[in-house]
mmCIF file of C-alpha atoms in Angstrom:
data_model
loop_
_atom_site.group_PDB
_atom_site.id
_atom_site.type_symbol
_atom_site.label_atom_id
_atom_site.label_comp_id
_atom_site.label_asym_id
_atom_site.label_seq_id
_atom_site.Cartn_x
_atom_site.Cartn_y
_atom_site.Cartn_z
ATOM 1 C CA MET A 1 73.172 71.932 103.145
ATOM 2 C CA PRO A 2 74.760 74.981 104.785
ATOM 3 C CA ILE A 3 77.836 76.560 103.278
ATOM 4 C CA ARG A 4 81.017 76.950 105.316
ATOM 5 C CA VAL A 5 82.950 80.205 105.137
ATOM 6 C CA ARG A 6 86.286 81.099 106.731
ATOM 7 C CA VAL A 7 86.279 84.672 108.024
ATOM 8 C CA ARG A 8 89.684 86.305 108.462
ATOM 9 C CA LEU A 9 90.070 89.210 110.888
ATOM 10 C CA PHE A 10 92.808 91.821 111.024
ATOM 11 C CA ALA A 11 93.982 94.740 113.141
ATOM 12 C CA ILE A 12 91.099 96.242 115.167
ATOM 13 C CA GLN A 13 88.638 93.406 114.479
ATOM 14 C CA ARG A 14 91.245 90.752 115.317
ATOM 15 C CA GLU A 15 91.897 92.402 118.687
ATOM 16 C CA LEU A 16 88.201 92.810 119.514
ATOM 17 C CA VAL A 17 87.409 89.157 118.801
ATOM 18 C CA GLY A 18 90.680 87.773 120.097
ATOM 19 C CA ALA A 19 91.140 85.511 117.057
ATOM 20 C CA ARG A 20 92.465 85.735 113.511
ATOM 21 C CA GLU A 21 89.821 83.452 112.011
ATOM 22 C CA VAL A 22 86.180 82.561 112.644
ATOM 23 C CA ALA A 23 84.383 79.663 110.931
ATOM 24 C CA LEU A 24 80.764 80.308 109.944
ATOM 25 C CA GLU A 25 77.983 78.078 108.649
ATOM 26 C CA LEU A 26 75.490 79.993 106.515
ATOM 27 C CA ALA A 27 72.407 79.280 104.449
ATOM 28 C CA PRO A 28 72.991 78.529 100.753
ATOM 29 C CA GLY A 29 73.155 81.740 98.737
ATOM 30 C CA ALA A 30 74.049 83.825 101.779
ATOM 31 C CA THR A 31 75.616 87.197 101.011
ATOM 32 C CA ILE A 32 78.618 88.869 102.572
ATOM 33 C CA GLU A 33 76.240 91.094 104.524
ATOM 34 C CA ALA A 34 74.555 87.985 105.932
ATOM 35 C CA ALA A 35 77.961 86.639 106.937
ATOM 36 C CA TRP A 36 78.716 89.912 108.708
ATOM 37 C CA ALA A 37 75.386 89.693 110.552
ATOM 38 C CA ALA A 38 76.214 86.143 111.665
ATOM 39 C CA LEU A 39 79.657 87.262 112.778
ATOM 40 C CA VAL A 40 78.209 90.162 114.779
ATOM 41 C CA GLU A 41 75.632 87.854 116.376
ATOM 42 C CA ARG A 42 78.519 85.783 117.680
ATOM 43 C CA HIS A 43 80.735 88.787 118.487
ATOM 44 C CA PRO A 44 78.505 91.849 119.160
ATOM 45 C CA VAL A 45 81.559 94.004 119.913
ATOM 46 C CA LEU A 46 82.130 94.220 116.152
ATOM 47 C CA ALA A 47 78.795 95.890 115.369
ATOM 48 C CA PRO A 48 79.854 99.562 115.697
ATOM 49 C CA GLY A 49 82.618 99.063 113.142
ATOM 50 C CA ARG A 50 80.343 98.236 110.181
ATOM 51 C CA PRO A 51 80.420 101.697 108.524
ATOM 52 C CA ALA A 52 84.218 101.612 108.357
ATOM 53 C CA VAL A 53 84.903 98.096 107.064
ATOM 54 C CA ARG A 54 85.211 96.717 103.541
ATOM 55 C CA PHE A 55 85.128 93.067 102.521
ATOM 56 C CA ALA A 56 87.198 90.816 100.290
ATOM 57 C CA ARG A 57 85.991 87.461 98.933
ATOM 58 C CA ASN A 58 88.856 85.121 98.063
ATOM 59 C CA ARG A 59 91.355 88.005 98.133
ATOM 60 C CA GLU A 60 89.324 90.349 95.888
ATOM 61 C CA TYR A 61 87.352 93.342 97.161
ATOM 62 C CA ALA A 62 83.636 92.614 96.963
ATOM 63 C CA ASP A 63 80.339 94.372 97.684
ATOM 64 C CA ALA A 64 78.284 93.344 100.691
ATOM 65 C CA GLU A 65 75.555 91.988 98.382
ATOM 66 C CA THR A 66 77.958 89.459 96.819
ATOM 67 C CA ALA A 67 76.841 85.851 97.279
ATOM 68 C CA LEU A 68 79.194 83.449 99.033
ATOM 69 C CA ALA A 69 79.959 79.837 98.158
ATOM 70 C CA ASP A 70 81.047 76.891 100.229
ATOM 71 C CA GLY A 71 84.738 77.112 101.100
ATOM 72 C CA ASP A 72 85.066 80.857 100.478
ATOM 73 C CA GLU A 73 87.476 83.035 102.414
ATOM 74 C CA LEU A 74 85.904 86.282 103.600
ATOM 75 C CA ALA A 75 88.311 88.944 104.833
ATOM 76 C CA VAL A 76 86.994 91.809 106.931
ATOM 77 C CA ILE A 77 89.061 94.843 105.910
ATOM 78 C CA PRO A 78 89.293 97.580 108.562
ATOM 79 C CA PRO A 79 90.657 101.049 107.680
ATOM 80 C CA VAL A 80 94.059 100.690 105.995
ATOM 81 C CA SER A 81 97.224 102.611 106.888
ATOM 82 C CA GLY A 82 96.700 105.428 105.198
ATOM 83 C CA GLY A 83 101.163 109.673 93.028
ATOM 84 C CA GLY A 84 107.796 110.561 78.715
ATOM 85 C CA GLU A 85 107.020 108.517 75.962
ATOM 86 C CA GLY A 86 105.218 105.220 76.338
ATOM 87 C CA ALA A 87 106.182 101.897 77.825
ATOM 88 C CA GLU A 88 109.400 100.076 77.202
ATOM 89 C CA PRO A 89 109.356 96.656 75.492
ATOM 90 C CA ALA A 90 107.909 93.891 77.643
ATOM 91 C CA GLU A 91 111.254 92.119 77.996
ATOM 92 C CA GLN A 92 112.609 95.256 79.719
ATOM 93 C CA SER A 93 109.951 95.267 82.450
ATOM 94 C CA LYS A 94 110.806 94.387 86.033
ATOM 95 C CA ARG A 95 108.972 94.652 89.341
ATOM 96 C CA ILE A 96 109.981 94.217 92.960
ATOM 97 C CA LEU A 97 106.807 93.905 95.054
ATOM 98 C CA GLU A 98 107.471 92.677 98.566
ATOM 99 C CA LEU A 99 106.394 92.644 102.196
ATOM 100 C CA ARG A 100 109.405 92.420 104.502
ATOM 101 C CA GLU A 101 109.552 91.781 108.227
ATOM 102 C CA ALA A 102 113.289 92.526 108.407
ATOM 103 C CA PRO A 103 114.456 96.165 108.721
ATOM 104 C CA PHE A 104 115.466 97.979 105.546
ATOM 105 C CA ALA A 105 119.105 98.772 104.936
ATOM 106 C CA ALA A 106 120.015 102.453 104.760
ATOM 107 C CA THR A 107 120.884 101.882 101.104
ATOM 108 C CA ILE A 108 117.567 100.335 100.099
ATOM 109 C CA LEU A 109 116.684 102.951 97.476
ATOM 110 C CA THR A 110 120.041 102.527 95.760
ATOM 111 C CA GLU A 111 119.761 98.741 95.917
ATOM 112 C CA LEU A 112 116.278 98.750 94.421
ATOM 113 C CA GLY A 113 117.231 101.262 91.753
ATOM 114 C CA ASP A 114 120.311 99.287 90.729
ATOM 115 C CA ALA A 115 118.208 96.126 90.481
ATOM 116 C CA LEU A 116 115.643 97.825 88.240
ATOM 117 C CA ALA A 117 117.510 100.275 86.023
ATOM 118 C CA THR A 118 118.720 99.605 82.496
ATOM 119 C CA ASP A 119 121.099 101.604 80.315
ATOM 120 C CA SER A 120 118.090 103.249 78.650
ATOM 121 C CA ASP A 121 116.880 104.808 81.915
ATOM 122 C CA GLY A 122 117.669 108.449 82.595
ATOM 123 C CA ALA A 123 115.581 108.862 85.757
ATOM 124 C CA MET A 124 115.205 107.087 89.086
ATOM 125 C CA VAL A 125 112.750 108.466 91.654
ATOM 126 C CA GLY A 126 112.683 107.042 95.170
ATOM 127 C CA PHE A 127 110.439 107.589 98.177
ATOM 128 C CA ILE A 128 110.947 106.486 101.781
ATOM 129 C CA GLY A 129 108.173 106.584 104.379
ATOM 130 C CA ARG A 130 109.476 106.554 107.957
ATOM 131 C CA THR A 131 108.091 106.427 111.492
ATOM 132 C CA ARG A 132 107.582 109.836 113.084
ATOM 133 C CA GLU A 133 106.777 110.706 116.677
ATOM 134 C CA THR A 134 103.602 112.712 116.051
ATOM 135 C CA PRO A 135 100.355 110.688 115.863
ATOM 136 C CA GLY A 136 98.254 110.350 112.725
ATOM 137 C CA THR A 137 94.488 110.204 112.291
ATOM 138 C CA PRO A 138 92.886 107.416 114.351
ATOM 139 C CA ALA A 139 90.859 104.813 112.514
ATOM 140 C CA PRO A 140 87.083 104.943 113.055
ATOM 141 C CA GLY A 141 86.328 103.517 116.491
ATOM 142 C CA GLN A 142 89.762 104.399 117.882
ATOM 143 C CA GLU A 143 89.011 108.005 118.818
ATOM 144 C CA ALA A 144 88.686 107.356 122.556
ATOM 145 C CA GLU A 145 91.930 105.438 122.698
ATOM 146 C CA ALA A 146 93.661 108.179 120.692
ATOM 147 C CA ALA A 147 92.376 110.783 123.156
ATOM 148 C CA ARG A 148 93.882 108.775 126.011
ATOM 149 C CA HIS A 149 97.307 109.128 124.384
ATOM 150 C CA ALA A 150 96.891 112.773 123.341
ATOM 151 C CA GLY A 151 100.101 114.749 123.740
ATOM 152 C CA ARG A 152 102.305 111.653 123.855
ATOM 153 C CA ALA A 153 104.977 110.715 121.353
ATOM 154 C CA VAL A 154 104.698 107.631 119.160
ATOM 155 C CA GLU A 155 107.425 105.146 120.083
ATOM 156 C CA SER A 156 107.072 102.792 117.117
ATOM 157 C CA LEU A 157 104.641 101.519 114.487
ATOM 158 C CA ALA A 158 103.319 97.981 114.176
ATOM 159 C CA TYR A 159 102.216 96.807 110.724
ATOM 160 C CA GLU A 160 99.931 93.884 109.926
ATOM 161 C CA ALA A 161 98.952 92.692 106.441
ATOM 162 C CA HIS A 162 96.794 90.248 104.519
ATOM 163 C CA ASP A 163 99.923 89.106 102.699
ATOM 164 C CA SER A 164 98.568 87.419 99.582
ATOM 165 C CA MET A 165 95.879 90.033 98.983
ATOM 166 C CA ALA A 166 98.308 92.908 99.603
ATOM 167 C CA LEU A 167 100.793 91.538 97.061
ATOM 168 C CA ALA A 168 98.015 91.051 94.516
ATOM 169 C CA MET A 169 96.943 94.671 95.042
ATOM 170 C CA LEU A 170 100.521 95.899 94.593
ATOM 171 C CA ALA A 171 100.667 93.992 91.294
ATOM 172 C CA ARG A 172 97.412 95.640 90.196
ATOM 173 C CA ILE A 173 98.787 99.074 91.084
ATOM 174 C CA ALA A 174 101.947 98.283 89.094
ATOM 175 C CA ASP A 175 99.757 97.336 86.114
ATOM 176 C CA GLU A 176 97.960 100.674 86.363
ATOM 177 C CA ILE A 177 101.288 102.531 86.510
ATOM 178 C CA ALA A 178 102.482 100.784 83.353
ATOM 179 C CA GLU A 179 99.253 101.689 81.564
ATOM 180 C CA ARG A 180 98.994 105.287 82.778
ATOM 181 C CA PHE A 181 102.618 106.398 82.794
ATOM 182 C CA GLY A 182 104.494 103.849 80.706
ATOM 183 C CA VAL A 183 106.742 102.967 83.662
ATOM 184 C CA VAL A 184 107.422 99.224 83.743
ATOM 185 C CA ARG A 185 110.342 99.089 86.186
ATOM 186 C CA LEU A 186 108.983 99.627 89.683
ATOM 187 C CA ALA A 187 109.583 98.618 93.294
ATOM 188 C CA ILE A 188 107.078 98.774 96.154
ATOM 189 C CA VAL A 189 108.476 97.263 99.353
ATOM 190 C CA HIS A 190 106.551 97.549 102.637
ATOM 191 C CA ARG A 191 107.538 96.555 106.155
ATOM 192 C CA THR A 192 105.471 94.338 108.424
ATOM 193 C CA GLY A 193 105.926 93.904 112.155
ATOM 194 C CA GLU A 194 107.332 96.607 114.445
ATOM 195 C CA VAL A 195 109.140 99.604 112.962
ATOM 196 C CA PRO A 196 110.960 101.812 115.528
ATOM 197 C CA LEU A 197 110.917 105.600 115.543
ATOM 198 C CA GLY A 198 112.887 107.085 112.666
ATOM 199 C CA GLN A 199 113.111 103.829 110.705
ATOM 200 C CA PRO A 200 111.699 103.353 107.171
ATOM 201 C CA SER A 201 108.455 101.465 106.708
ATOM 202 C CA VAL A 202 107.923 101.689 102.946
ATOM 203 C CA ALA A 203 110.217 102.170 99.956
ATOM 204 C CA ILE A 204 109.117 103.117 96.436
ATOM 205 C CA VAL A 205 111.406 103.271 93.386
ATOM 206 C CA ALA A 206 110.359 104.054 89.817
ATOM 207 C CA VAL A 207 112.874 104.117 86.972
ATOM 208 C CA SER A 208 112.207 105.351 83.461
ATOM 209 C CA PRO A 209 113.941 106.958 80.491
ATOM 210 C CA HIS A 210 112.242 110.265 81.418
ATOM 211 C CA ARG A 211 111.904 112.035 84.771
ATOM 212 C CA ASP A 212 108.272 113.175 84.469
ATOM 213 C CA ALA A 213 106.998 109.620 84.136
ATOM 214 C CA ALA A 214 109.185 108.408 87.012
ATOM 215 C CA PHE A 215 107.906 111.154 89.343
ATOM 216 C CA GLU A 216 104.269 110.450 88.435
ATOM 217 C CA ALA A 217 104.721 106.701 88.852
ATOM 218 C CA ALA A 218 106.346 106.993 92.281
ATOM 219 C CA ARG A 219 103.623 109.342 93.561
ATOM 220 C CA TYR A 220 100.850 107.099 92.245
ATOM 221 C CA ALA A 221 102.515 104.034 93.775
ATOM 222 C CA ILE A 222 102.640 105.407 97.332
ATOM 223 C CA ASP A 223 99.210 107.047 97.203
ATOM 224 C CA GLU A 224 97.448 103.951 95.891
ATOM 225 C CA THR A 225 99.354 101.558 98.160
ATOM 226 C CA LYS A 226 98.276 103.503 101.226
ATOM 227 C CA ALA A 227 94.686 103.849 100.041
ATOM 228 C CA ARG A 228 94.075 100.288 98.779
ATOM 229 C CA ALA A 229 96.531 97.661 100.009
ATOM 230 C CA PRO A 230 95.258 95.675 103.036
ATOM 231 C CA ILE A 231 98.070 96.766 105.336
ATOM 232 C CA TRP A 232 97.187 98.077 108.789
ATOM 233 C CA LYS A 233 99.162 100.268 111.141
ATOM 234 C CA ALA A 234 99.075 100.732 114.903
ATOM 235 C CA GLU A 235 100.894 103.563 116.668
ATOM 236 C CA GLN A 236 102.614 102.182 119.746
ATOM 237 C CA PHE A 237 102.759 104.244 122.937
ATOM 238 C CA VAL A 238 104.363 103.415 126.254
ATOM 239 C CA ASP A 239 101.132 101.916 127.645
ATOM 240 C CA GLY A 240 98.979 101.045 124.637
ATOM 241 C CA HIS A 241 98.418 101.478 120.925
ATOM 242 C CA VAL A 242 96.046 103.147 118.451
ATOM 243 C CA TRP A 243 95.091 101.825 115.016
ATOM 244 C CA VAL A 244 95.234 104.577 112.413
ATOM 245 C CA GLY A 245 94.060 104.932 108.828
ATOM 246 C CA GLU A 246 91.090 105.413 106.545
ATOM 247 C CA ILE A 247 88.421 103.219 104.952
ATOM 248 C CA ALA A 248 90.022 101.211 102.143
ATOM 249 C CA ARG A 249 89.405 102.082 98.496
ATOM 250 C CA ASP A 250 88.862 99.134 96.137
ATOM 251 C CA GLY A 251 90.042 100.905 92.999
ATOM 252 C CA PRO A 252 91.837 103.977 91.629
ATOM 253 C CA ALA A 253 90.717 107.469 92.537
ATOM 254 C CA ALA A 254 87.647 108.573 90.582
ATOM 255 C CA ASP A 255 89.484 111.204 88.536
ATOM 256 C CA PRO A 256 92.757 109.764 87.184
ATOM 257 C CA ASP A 257 93.946 113.263 86.250
ATOM 258 C CA GLU A 258 93.846 114.406 89.853
ATOM 259 C CA PRO A 259 96.569 113.021 92.174
ATOM 260 C CA THR A 260 95.257 111.333 95.292
ATOM 261 C CA ASP A 261 96.155 112.943 98.596
ATOM 262 C CA THR A 262 98.947 111.168 100.407
ATOM 263 C CA PRO A 263 97.533 110.383 103.880
ATOM 264 C CA GLU A 264 99.226 112.441 106.567
ATOM 265 C CA GLU A 265 100.221 109.279 108.392
ATOM 266 C CA VAL A 266 102.409 107.978 105.560
ATOM 267 C CA ARG A 267 105.798 107.450 107.168
#
């Protein structure tokens, strides 16, 4: 009996196919690569994008050789929009990990910090990414469209996410921050939908008894969120849009002692 797999498409792939989901029937034991081949046979326009996509099976990044089972969800992940003294007791830990469609208040960093901080905390580090008018690096396959808008100002950003997988990745990043830096009170809040010019799209807050750990945790949080969370960004122009970003990473940077580069399009 064939296995049935639900393929979810996002950002560039969603636009090319004109659908968010595609149902496939595959031979038993079929791999993710076989599913991609079946998808491309049905939608040949996707073929050039293979070098730039990653895959997730049931909301976990997976290699193309991974076998699929009946009922699996396969997400095609295009380039994503894209740094003291030990941990506090577990009862003192708190996280705010959210995707929000509503605009952020101007006081969001203060609100998040007040919700996280305890009387033992001597440091609160916040980061805001905001929409700027200058374009970022186009995602693979978007170079021609980017050239068409060369010299024009970005009017807004549009964000799209695989919600459940993105939140799971934010939780994994928070786990890594607790282990690496001992920071257990952390907020990562990211916008979805349209974000106008000059408005914030992501807010990071790390609080800790000591400033060094808070700075390191906040930097790691934004760098890893942009490199790994399945959140996609399109720059909106007056007569079109361009998807921007880089191929997603499925884990931390290879050298944990070296900070990852914050992508230039973080806003």
